[in-house]
Tab-separated table of C-alpha atoms in Angstrom:
chain	number	residue	atom	x	y	z
A	1074	MET	CA	0.000	0.000	0.000
A	1075	SER	CA	1.347	3.435	-0.800
A	1076	MET	CA	2.220	5.514	2.183
A	1077	PHE	CA	-0.422	8.035	3.129
A	1078	LEU	CA	0.738	11.365	4.431
A	1079	ASP	CA	-1.856	13.892	5.436
A	1080	HIS	CA	0.348	16.580	6.979
A	1081	ALA	CA	3.367	18.466	5.725
A	1082	LYS	CA	5.242	21.670	6.470
A	1083	VAL	CA	6.929	23.602	3.686
A	1084	HIS	CA	8.885	26.811	3.368
A	1085	VAL	CA	8.107	29.057	0.398
A	1086	LYS	CA	9.967	32.134	-0.733
A	1087	ALA	CA	8.761	34.051	-3.766
A	1088	GLY	CA	11.246	35.700	-6.141
A	1089	LYS	CA	12.700	39.136	-5.450
A	1090	GLY	CA	11.873	41.907	-7.896
A	1091	GLY	CA	14.666	43.067	-10.221
A	1092	ASP	CA	16.635	46.185	-9.222
A	1093	GLY	CA	15.955	49.495	-10.934
A	1094	MET	CA	18.852	51.061	-12.808
A	1095	VAL	CA	20.551	54.457	-12.583
A	1096	ALA	CA	21.542	55.429	-16.137
A	1097	PHE	CA	21.584	58.494	-18.382
A	1098	ARG	CA	21.125	58.959	-22.068
A	1099	ARG	CA	24.402	59.411	-23.856
A	1100	GLU	CA	23.502	60.193	-27.433
A	1101	LYS	CA	25.235	62.113	-30.110
A	1102	TYR	CA	23.641	65.536	-30.691
A	1103	VAL	CA	21.565	65.217	-27.479
A	1104	PRO	CA	23.078	67.534	-24.872
A	1105	ASP	CA	22.807	66.378	-21.241
A	1106	GLY	CA	20.560	63.409	-21.972
A	1107	GLY	CA	17.980	62.823	-19.269
A	1108	PRO	CA	17.690	59.841	-16.875
A	1109	ALA	CA	17.309	56.529	-18.704
A	1110	GLY	CA	17.391	53.789	-16.076
A	1111	GLY	CA	14.636	51.179	-16.517
A	1112	ASP	CA	12.564	49.419	-13.838
A	1113	GLY	CA	13.292	45.908	-12.633
A	1114	GLY	CA	10.932	43.015	-13.494
A	1115	ARG	CA	8.487	41.384	-11.083
A	1116	GLY	CA	9.730	38.393	-9.079
A	1117	GLY	CA	8.059	35.037	-9.642
A	1118	SER	CA	5.192	34.070	-7.307
A	1119	ILE	CA	4.680	30.588	-5.898
A	1120	ILE	CA	1.374	29.071	-6.920
A	1121	PHE	CA	-0.204	25.842	-5.683
A	1122	GLU	CA	-2.244	23.996	-8.287
A	1123	VAL	CA	-4.476	20.952	-7.827
A	1124	ASP	CA	-3.326	17.859	-9.711
A	1125	PRO	CA	-6.070	15.204	-9.642
A	1126	GLY	CA	-3.435	12.492	-10.196
A	1127	LEU	CA	-1.881	13.066	-6.763
A	1128	ARG	CA	-3.273	11.239	-3.747
A	1129	THR	CA	-0.879	12.059	-0.892
A	1130	LEU	CA	1.431	14.769	0.406
A	1131	LEU	CA	4.364	12.344	0.276
A	1132	ASP	CA	6.355	14.484	-2.182
A	1133	PHE	CA	6.514	17.256	0.421
A	1134	ARG	CA	8.313	15.003	2.856
A	1135	TYR	CA	11.390	15.097	0.613
A	1136	ASN	CA	11.021	18.508	-0.954
A	1137	ARG	CA	10.166	21.136	1.653
A	1138	ASN	CA	11.635	24.320	0.153
A	1139	PHE	CA	10.244	26.200	-2.816
A	1140	ARG	CA	11.904	29.348	-4.131
A	1141	GLY	CA	10.579	31.692	-6.792
A	1142	LYS	CA	12.788	33.100	-9.558
A	1143	PRO	CA	14.004	36.703	-9.271
A	1144	GLY	CA	12.934	39.373	-11.779
A	1145	GLU	CA	15.484	40.742	-14.228
A	1146	ASN	CA	17.208	44.026	-13.339
A	1147	GLY	CA	16.288	47.206	-15.177
A	1148	MET	CA	18.639	48.311	-17.985
A	1149	SER	CA	19.892	51.478	-19.565
A	1150	LYS	CA	17.947	53.206	-22.352
A	1151	SER	CA	14.885	52.966	-20.063
A	1152	MET	CA	14.508	49.259	-20.774
A	1153	PHE	CA	12.529	47.332	-18.189
A	1154	GLY	CA	13.734	44.015	-16.808
A	1155	ARG	CA	11.688	40.959	-17.638
A	1156	GLY	CA	9.265	39.558	-15.026
A	1157	ALA	CA	10.112	36.076	-13.764
A	1158	LYS	CA	7.973	32.993	-14.453
A	1159	ASP	CA	5.828	31.831	-11.534
A	1160	THR	CA	6.703	28.545	-9.839
A	1161	ILE	CA	3.824	26.061	-9.975
A	1162	VAL	CA	3.724	23.465	-7.193
A	1163	ARG	CA	1.299	20.565	-7.663
A	1164	VAL	CA	-0.821	19.384	-4.737
A	1165	PRO	CA	-3.500	16.665	-4.409
A	1166	PRO	CA	-7.193	17.604	-4.371
A	1167	GLY	CA	-8.354	18.205	-0.807
A	1168	THR	CA	-5.260	20.116	0.298
A	1169	ILE	CA	-5.768	22.823	2.883
A	1170	VAL	CA	-3.018	25.450	3.148
A	1171	ARG	CA	-2.497	27.468	6.313
A	1172	ASN	CA	0.064	29.986	7.476
A	1173	ALA	CA	2.095	27.909	9.977
A	1174	GLU	CA	2.595	30.851	12.351
A	1175	THR	CA	-0.831	32.488	12.440
A	1176	LYS	CA	-2.841	29.339	11.493
A	1177	GLU	CA	-4.760	31.571	9.064
A	1178	LEU	CA	-6.447	29.707	6.218
A	1179	ILE	CA	-4.820	30.635	2.907
A	1180	ALA	CA	-6.499	28.198	0.520
A	1181	ASP	CA	-8.766	25.179	0.394
A	1182	LEU	CA	-7.925	23.429	-2.868
A	1183	THR	CA	-10.455	20.904	-4.106
A	1184	GLU	CA	-11.150	21.329	-7.833
A	1185	PRO	CA	-8.755	19.927	-10.482
A	1186	GLY	CA	-6.671	22.789	-11.907
A	1187	GLN	CA	-7.655	25.195	-9.099
A	1188	GLN	CA	-4.818	27.593	-8.236
A	1189	ALA	CA	-3.861	29.720	-5.249
A	1190	VAL	CA	-1.006	32.213	-4.951
A	1191	VAL	CA	0.640	31.272	-1.646
A	1192	ALA	CA	3.615	33.670	-1.813
A	1193	ARG	CA	3.646	36.766	-3.975
A	1194	GLY	CA	6.749	37.796	-5.926
A	1195	GLY	CA	8.289	41.191	-5.106
A	1196	ARG	CA	7.642	44.122	-7.424
A	1197	GLY	CA	10.543	45.415	-9.477
A	1198	GLY	CA	12.467	48.437	-8.227
A	1199	ARG	CA	11.958	51.716	-10.105
A	1200	GLY	CA	14.737	53.066	-12.285
A	1201	ASN	CA	15.936	56.672	-12.095
A	1202	ASN	CA	13.745	57.834	-14.980
A	1203	ARG	CA	10.800	57.451	-12.541
A	1204	PHE	CA	12.295	59.902	-10.045
A	1205	ALA	CA	12.876	62.860	-12.382
A	1206	THR	CA	11.116	66.057	-11.267
A	1207	ALA	CA	11.288	69.657	-12.392
A	1208	ARG	CA	13.502	70.415	-9.394
A	1209	ASN	CA	15.754	67.374	-9.924
A	1210	PRO	CA	15.721	66.502	-13.635
A	1211	ALA	CA	18.680	64.084	-13.427
A	1212	PRO	CA	18.232	62.042	-10.214
A	1213	GLU	CA	20.721	59.415	-9.157
A	1214	ILE	CA	18.044	57.405	-7.377
A	1215	ALA	CA	16.914	53.889	-8.147
A	1216	GLU	CA	15.185	51.298	-5.993
A	1217	ASN	CA	16.243	47.737	-5.447
A	1218	GLY	CA	13.573	45.134	-6.121
A	1219	GLU	CA	11.122	44.298	-3.352
A	1220	PRO	CA	11.900	40.996	-1.595
A	1221	GLY	CA	9.459	38.175	-2.377
A	1222	GLN	CA	7.123	36.970	0.346
A	1223	GLU	CA	8.505	34.294	2.605
A	1224	LEU	CA	6.235	31.985	4.604
A	1225	GLU	CA	6.141	28.743	6.516
A	1226	LEU	CA	3.066	26.830	5.373
A	1227	GLU	CA	1.211	23.901	6.845
A	1228	LEU	CA	-0.431	21.590	4.355
A	1229	GLU	CA	-3.143	19.228	5.424
A	1230	LEU	CA	-4.872	16.731	3.188
A	1231	LYS	CA	-8.451	15.726	3.681
A	1232	VAL	CA	-9.199	12.609	1.701
A	1233	ILE	CA	-11.886	13.375	-0.804
A	1234	ALA	CA	-13.926	10.238	-0.600
A	1235	ASP	CA	-17.574	10.169	-1.551
A	1236	VAL	CA	-18.393	7.390	0.866
A	1237	GLY	CA	-16.840	6.815	4.282
A	1238	LEU	CA	-16.956	3.574	6.237
A	1239	VAL	CA	-17.259	4.125	9.970
A	1240	GLY	CA	-17.634	1.675	12.812
A	1241	PHE	CA	-15.719	0.076	15.627
A	1242	PRO	CA	-12.396	-1.606	14.851
A	1243	SER	CA	-12.646	-5.173	13.541
A	1244	VAL	CA	-16.298	-4.938	12.431
A	1245	GLY	CA	-15.186	-5.786	8.880
A	1246	LYS	CA	-14.681	-2.395	7.202
A	1247	SER	CA	-11.291	-3.269	5.716
A	1248	THR	CA	-12.622	-6.604	4.487
A	1249	LEU	CA	-15.597	-4.876	2.839
A	1250	LEU	CA	-13.381	-2.295	1.130
A	1251	SER	CA	-10.960	-4.945	-0.113
A	1252	ILE	CA	-13.806	-6.892	-1.759
A	1253	VAL	CA	-15.581	-3.972	-3.430
A	1254	SER	CA	-12.571	-2.012	-4.663
A	1255	LYS	CA	-9.063	-2.254	-5.989
A	1256	ALA	CA	-7.638	-1.288	-2.588
A	1257	LYS	CA	-5.772	-4.030	-0.768
A	1258	PRO	CA	-5.558	-2.826	2.828
A	1259	LYS	CA	-3.502	-4.747	5.349
A	1260	ILE	CA	-5.979	-6.469	7.640
A	1261	ALA	CA	-5.360	-7.313	11.277
A	1262	ALA	CA	-7.631	-7.846	14.256
A	1263	TYR	CA	-6.656	-5.283	16.851
A	1264	HIS	CA	-8.008	-1.884	17.822
A	1265	PHE	CA	-6.849	0.872	15.520
A	1266	THR	CA	-6.229	-1.574	12.757
A	1267	THR	CA	-6.287	0.984	9.994
A	1268	LEU	CA	-3.609	3.506	10.784
A	1269	VAL	CA	-4.097	5.282	7.501
A	1270	PRO	CA	-7.380	5.797	5.688
A	1271	ASN	CA	-7.510	3.375	2.762
A	1272	LEU	CA	-9.073	4.678	-0.410
A	1273	GLY	CA	-10.557	2.552	-3.130
A	1274	MET	CA	-12.428	3.150	-6.379
A	1275	VAL	CA	-15.689	1.235	-6.316
A	1276	GLN	CA	-17.688	0.272	-9.386
A	1277	THR	CA	-21.320	-0.818	-9.120
A	1278	ARG	CA	-23.034	-3.355	-11.387
A	1279	SER	CA	-24.431	-0.549	-13.534
A	1280	GLY	CA	-21.001	1.035	-13.984
A	1281	GLU	CA	-21.396	3.911	-11.495
A	1282	GLU	CA	-18.084	4.815	-9.843
A	1283	PHE	CA	-17.286	6.424	-6.506
A	1284	VAL	CA	-14.426	6.671	-4.030
A	1285	MET	CA	-14.821	4.802	-0.765
A	1286	ALA	CA	-12.612	5.359	2.258
A	1287	ASP	CA	-12.217	3.049	5.187
A	1288	LEU	CA	-12.034	5.694	7.880
A	1289	PRO	CA	-9.906	4.295	10.675
A	1290	GLY	CA	-11.604	2.499	13.499
A	1291	LEU	CA	-12.738	4.967	16.105
A	1292	ILE	CA	-12.423	4.267	19.758
A	1293	GLU	CA	-14.440	6.125	22.340
A	1294	GLY	CA	-12.883	9.469	23.076
A	1295	ALA	CA	-11.233	9.828	19.669
A	1296	SER	CA	-12.833	13.236	19.253
A	1297	GLN	CA	-11.049	14.385	22.402
A	1298	GLY	CA	-7.796	13.318	20.792
A	1299	VAL	CA	-7.417	9.927	22.506
A	1300	GLY	CA	-5.169	7.603	20.530
A	1301	LEU	CA	-4.960	8.581	16.895
A	1302	GLY	CA	-8.621	9.343	16.492
A	1303	ILE	CA	-8.797	13.081	15.913
A	1304	GLN	CA	-6.519	13.081	12.861
A	1305	PHE	CA	-8.678	10.469	11.216
A	1306	LEU	CA	-11.973	12.055	12.113
A	1307	ARG	CA	-10.843	14.883	9.838
A	1308	HIS	CA	-11.028	12.601	6.834
A	1309	ILE	CA	-14.719	12.045	7.369
A	1310	GLU	CA	-15.476	15.723	6.927
A	1311	ARG	CA	-15.618	15.641	3.166
A	1312	THR	CA	-17.524	12.388	2.705
A	1313	ARG	CA	-21.066	12.730	1.412
A	1314	VAL	CA	-22.539	9.405	2.509
A	1315	ILE	CA	-21.603	7.427	5.606
A	1316	LEU	CA	-21.801	3.634	5.686
A	1317	HIS	CA	-22.032	2.667	9.322
A	1318	VAL	CA	-20.703	-0.900	9.573
A	1319	ILE	CA	-21.903	-2.957	12.543
A	1320	ASP	CA	-20.866	-6.427	13.666
A	1321	MET	CA	-24.288	-8.135	13.881
A	1322	GLY	CA	-22.699	-11.337	15.097
A	1323	GLY	CA	-21.625	-9.520	18.276
A	1324	THR	CA	-18.433	-11.567	17.973
A	1325	GLU	CA	-16.507	-9.634	20.629
A	1326	GLY	CA	-19.398	-9.862	23.079
A	1327	ARG	CA	-20.537	-6.336	22.237
A	1328	ASP	CA	-24.065	-5.110	21.670
A	1329	PRO	CA	-24.741	-3.913	18.069
A	1330	PHE	CA	-27.114	-1.072	19.044
A	1331	ASP	CA	-24.755	0.114	21.771
A	1332	ASP	CA	-21.925	0.212	19.183
A	1333	TYR	CA	-24.141	2.211	16.837
A	1334	GLU	CA	-24.949	4.800	19.517
A	1335	LYS	CA	-21.327	5.157	20.625
A	1336	ILE	CA	-19.987	5.815	17.134
A	1337	ASN	CA	-22.744	8.362	16.474
A	1338	LYS	CA	-21.866	10.131	19.687
A	1339	GLU	CA	-18.261	10.244	18.479
A	1340	LEU	CA	-19.291	11.782	15.154
A	1341	GLU	CA	-21.552	14.263	16.904
A	1342	SER	CA	-18.982	15.450	19.404
A	1343	TYR	CA	-16.459	16.012	16.621
A	1344	GLN	CA	-18.577	18.089	14.320
A	1345	LEU	CA	-22.337	18.161	14.439
A	1346	ARG	CA	-22.748	18.447	10.713
A	1347	LEU	CA	-21.501	14.887	10.205
A	1348	LEU	CA	-24.870	13.648	11.364
A	1349	GLU	CA	-26.591	15.604	8.587
A	1350	ARG	CA	-25.071	13.271	6.009
A	1351	PRO	CA	-27.175	10.382	4.807
A	1352	THR	CA	-26.228	7.220	6.700
A	1353	VAL	CA	-26.729	3.638	5.575
A	1354	ILE	CA	-26.419	0.945	8.228
A	1355	VAL	CA	-24.456	-2.087	7.090
A	1356	ALA	CA	-25.256	-5.155	9.203
A	1357	ASN	CA	-22.112	-7.210	8.621
A	1358	LYS	CA	-21.120	-10.763	9.655
A	1359	MET	CA	-24.599	-12.145	8.906
A	1360	ASP	CA	-22.946	-15.547	8.437
A	1361	VAL	CA	-22.433	-15.775	12.237
A	1362	ALA	CA	-24.965	-17.959	14.095
A	1363	GLU	CA	-26.574	-15.305	16.353
A	1364	ALA	CA	-26.635	-12.582	13.683
A	1365	GLU	CA	-30.256	-13.097	12.521
A	1366	ASP	CA	-31.647	-12.756	16.059
A	1367	ASN	CA	-29.424	-9.773	16.800
A	1368	LEU	CA	-30.606	-8.084	13.583
A	1369	GLU	CA	-34.291	-8.416	14.553
A	1370	ILE	CA	-33.634	-6.789	17.948
A	1371	PHE	CA	-31.491	-4.105	16.304
A	1372	LYS	CA	-34.220	-3.251	13.778
A	1373	GLN	CA	-36.734	-2.754	16.596
A	1374	GLN	CA	-34.327	-0.523	18.521
A	1375	ILE	CA	-33.661	1.613	15.417
A	1376	ALA	CA	-37.420	1.884	14.705
A	1377	GLU	CA	-38.009	3.029	18.291
A	1378	LYS	CA	-35.228	5.599	18.054
A	1379	PHE	CA	-36.187	7.166	14.701
A	1380	GLY	CA	-39.780	6.100	14.067
A	1381	VAL	CA	-40.519	3.598	11.307
A	1382	ASP	CA	-40.535	6.128	8.435
A	1383	GLU	CA	-37.409	8.056	9.441
A	1384	ALA	CA	-35.156	5.098	10.218
A	1385	PRO	CA	-31.998	4.731	8.095
A	1386	ARG	CA	-31.860	1.819	5.628
A	1387	ILE	CA	-30.288	-1.357	6.990
A	1388	PHE	CA	-28.458	-3.720	4.611
A	1389	PRO	CA	-27.643	-7.178	5.962
A	1390	ILE	CA	-24.456	-8.441	4.309
A	1391	SER	CA	-21.614	-10.845	4.809
A	1392	ALA	CA	-18.370	-9.249	3.631
A	1393	TRP	CA	-16.719	-12.631	4.055
A	1394	SER	CA	-19.045	-14.420	1.611
A	1395	THR	CA	-19.991	-11.186	-0.294
A	1396	THR	CA	-23.741	-11.839	0.199
A	1397	GLY	CA	-25.748	-8.596	-0.174
A	1398	VAL	CA	-22.739	-6.455	-1.102
A	1399	ALA	CA	-23.797	-5.651	-4.696
A	1400	GLU	CA	-27.242	-4.424	-3.519
A	1401	LEU	CA	-25.575	-2.215	-0.905
A	1402	LEU	CA	-23.323	-0.581	-3.523
A	1403	ASP	CA	-26.215	0.032	-5.929
A	1404	TYR	CA	-28.194	1.756	-3.186
A	1405	THR	CA	-25.168	3.816	-2.089
A	1406	ALA	CA	-24.646	5.072	-5.665
A	1407	GLU	CA	-28.324	6.146	-5.770
A	1408	VAL	CA	-28.004	8.094	-2.511
A	1409	LEU	CA	-24.820	9.791	-3.767
A	1410	LYS	CA	-26.641	11.110	-6.827
A	1411	ASP	CA	-29.070	13.011	-4.598
A	1412	THR	CA	-26.526	14.264	-2.068
A	1413	PRO	CA	-24.804	17.599	-2.706
A	1414	GLU	CA	-21.251	18.270	-1.584
A	1415	PHE	CA	-20.983	19.618	1.932
A	1416	PRO	CA	-19.152	22.913	2.441
A	1417	LEU	CA	-16.219	22.239	4.689
A	1418	PHE	CA	-15.634	25.500	6.497
A	1419	ASP	CA	-18.109	28.112	7.504
A	1420	GLU	CA	-18.820	30.075	4.366
A	1421	GLU	CA	-17.438	33.302	5.830
A	1422	GLU	CA	-14.086	31.708	6.570
A	1423	VAL	CA	-13.767	30.596	2.966
A	1424	GLU	CA	-14.920	33.976	1.676
A	1425	SER	CA	-12.227	35.737	3.646
A	1426	SER	CA	-9.662	33.075	2.810
A	1427	VAL	CA	-9.969	33.748	-0.904
A	1428	LEU	CA	-9.050	37.360	-0.252
A	1429	TYR	CA	-6.002	36.321	1.733
A	1430	LYS	CA	-4.693	39.501	3.272
A	1431	PHE	CA	-0.971	39.768	2.698
A	1432	GLU	CA	1.129	41.646	5.229
A	1433	GLU	CA	-1.438	43.931	6.760
A	1434	ASN	CA	-1.436	45.588	10.167
A	1435	GLN	CA	2.330	45.411	10.447
A	1436	GLU	CA	3.910	47.534	13.091
A	1437	GLN	CA	5.988	50.189	11.371
A	1438	PHE	CA	9.268	49.568	13.186
A	1439	THR	CA	10.861	48.416	16.450
A	1440	ILE	CA	13.735	49.936	18.422
A	1441	GLY	CA	16.120	47.851	20.537
A	1442	ARG	CA	19.623	48.188	21.884
A	1443	ASP	CA	22.748	46.040	21.472
A	1444	PRO	CA	25.074	45.319	24.448
A	1445	ASP	CA	27.595	47.782	22.931
A	1446	SER	CA	24.810	50.430	23.199
A	1447	THR	CA	24.195	50.610	19.430
A	1448	TRP	CA	20.541	51.384	18.696
A	1449	VAL	CA	18.952	48.631	16.592
A	1450	LEU	CA	16.045	49.332	14.247
A	1451	GLY	CA	13.873	46.447	13.018
A	1452	GLY	CA	10.397	45.618	11.728
A	1453	LYS	CA	9.157	44.231	8.416
A	1454	ARG	CA	8.249	47.555	6.798
A	1455	LEU	CA	11.569	49.143	7.720
A	1456	GLU	CA	13.585	46.143	6.536
A	1457	LYS	CA	11.692	46.166	3.248
A	1458	LEU	CA	12.599	49.844	2.704
A	1459	PHE	CA	16.204	49.013	3.573
A	1460	ASN	CA	16.300	46.105	1.108
A	1461	MET	CA	14.880	48.297	-1.636
A	1462	THR	CA	17.421	51.101	-1.149
A	1463	ASN	CA	20.426	51.210	-3.445
A	1464	PHE	CA	23.259	52.402	-1.163
A	1465	ALA	CA	25.680	52.897	-4.055
A	1466	HIS	CA	24.167	56.337	-4.725
A	1467	ASP	CA	24.161	59.212	-2.250
A	1468	GLU	CA	20.778	60.446	-3.432
A	1469	SER	CA	19.224	57.046	-2.682
A	1470	ILE	CA	20.706	57.176	0.828
A	1471	MET	CA	19.260	60.669	1.364
A	1472	ARG	CA	15.873	59.406	0.203
A	1473	PHE	CA	16.094	56.503	2.688
A	1474	ALA	CA	16.871	58.985	5.501
A	1475	ARG	CA	13.810	61.044	4.519
A	1476	GLN	CA	11.617	57.933	4.525
A	1477	LEU	CA	12.795	57.017	8.039
A	1478	ARG	CA	12.099	60.537	9.240
A	1479	SER	CA	8.592	60.507	7.803
A	1480	MET	CA	7.917	57.191	9.602
A	1481	GLY	CA	8.843	58.930	12.884
A	1482	VAL	CA	12.056	56.967	13.535
A	1483	ASP	CA	14.067	60.096	14.484
A	1484	GLU	CA	11.499	61.273	17.020
A	1485	LYS	CA	11.190	57.852	18.599
A	1486	LEU	CA	14.987	57.502	18.913
A	1487	ARG	CA	15.183	60.934	20.508
A	1488	ALA	CA	12.390	60.047	22.934
A	1489	LYS	CA	14.297	56.913	23.937
A	1490	GLY	CA	17.391	58.983	24.689
A	1491	ALA	CA	19.509	58.744	21.521
A	1492	LYS	CA	22.223	61.439	21.456
A	1493	ASP	CA	24.037	63.115	18.591
A	1494	GLY	CA	26.779	60.758	17.357
A	1495	ASP	CA	25.206	57.503	18.698
A	1496	MET	CA	25.543	54.484	16.390
A	1497	VAL	CA	22.359	53.099	14.810
A	1498	ARG	CA	22.112	49.742	13.036
A	1499	ILE	CA	19.549	48.474	10.512
A	1500	MET	CA	20.289	44.857	9.618
A	1501	THR	CA	23.926	45.093	8.396
A	1502	TYR	CA	24.080	48.862	7.901
A	1503	HIS	CA	25.563	51.190	10.558
A	1504	PHE	CA	25.200	54.971	10.597
A	1505	GLU	CA	25.498	57.853	13.053
A	1506	PHE	CA	22.479	59.473	14.626
A	1507	VAL	CA	22.517	63.168	13.791
A	1508	ASP	CA	20.331	65.269	16.062
């Protein structure tokens, strides 16, 4: 069986924008040609795209870093640099992408070919022809390209199965799945048999196809995170029809109706909406001696609980001898036709997730102090300005100083007690504080 991985952490860094250029026109018969430095190109973004051929997140176990390509630098004669190609990363349908730090939902990718930009490439820096003004017609100012976005992402895969098998361990779910589909799960008789959800394509007699998942055996308390339950309960969220498999033979001395109630309680305490899905009760192990009697009692108990008209359908089968299995699949395919897909998150969360808000509400800057009493300036916005400043030209440095002043850095330093001549550091750059 192929390994099933439903969690992965990756690091993405989009491409940096190309640097703008400082250049001047040098043409024959054109006196004092004006500024002619072009803008840099846009850095490449990192885009996740759904590939229906993928089934697991296994690839991300070996490849955890994705880097976008940088944009081309601007050139002389006002020529712009070329924008970089985006990096497309393929993910299986059912992948949920979150920001690992904030846990904010970035994308819920379900449809084949669906795309989401998970890290945006930096914009290109402006060349000096963008900074010309009447007062300064020949500026020596150009910006460096903006750094691309960098994020730690958590990927989580929810199996997209149409039909989920639930029930206590060893009631025969794995056996049923192995008969009806191409899946060949490993079968053993202990609690928590299925440590990964097995998926199989099922074909009915009339040629209808659907995906069935053996959702791992639940034990009481799984929804509170006991054992491995909670991770597997997640896989049920996307299923549209639930087949509730019950051991009618009561082979482990358990009571079928009691089992039914316990599993439902599990599903309810995890997420109420699971109980809105159509459920078909599969009375398995009908080849066992006591099964017929147990089934009669069970039917009465179900009728009492729901009322005769509302009770879910019960299909007696023997997975071992395959009696009744074909009828069960035909009925399941019928129910699927009439069952819409269930939205996974609250609609508002998805709405806001599509408009993923990049880098908002950042604090403008922070001020700290090194042991050698150098003042240290930090903060995302400030570091971005620093990265986009071309320190090879005095005019660019002056512009950077003006930007800091307009952000209120000078005032804040003064308020904290900075004196004329104190050293100030931004990342790797040291300068003197001038009061």
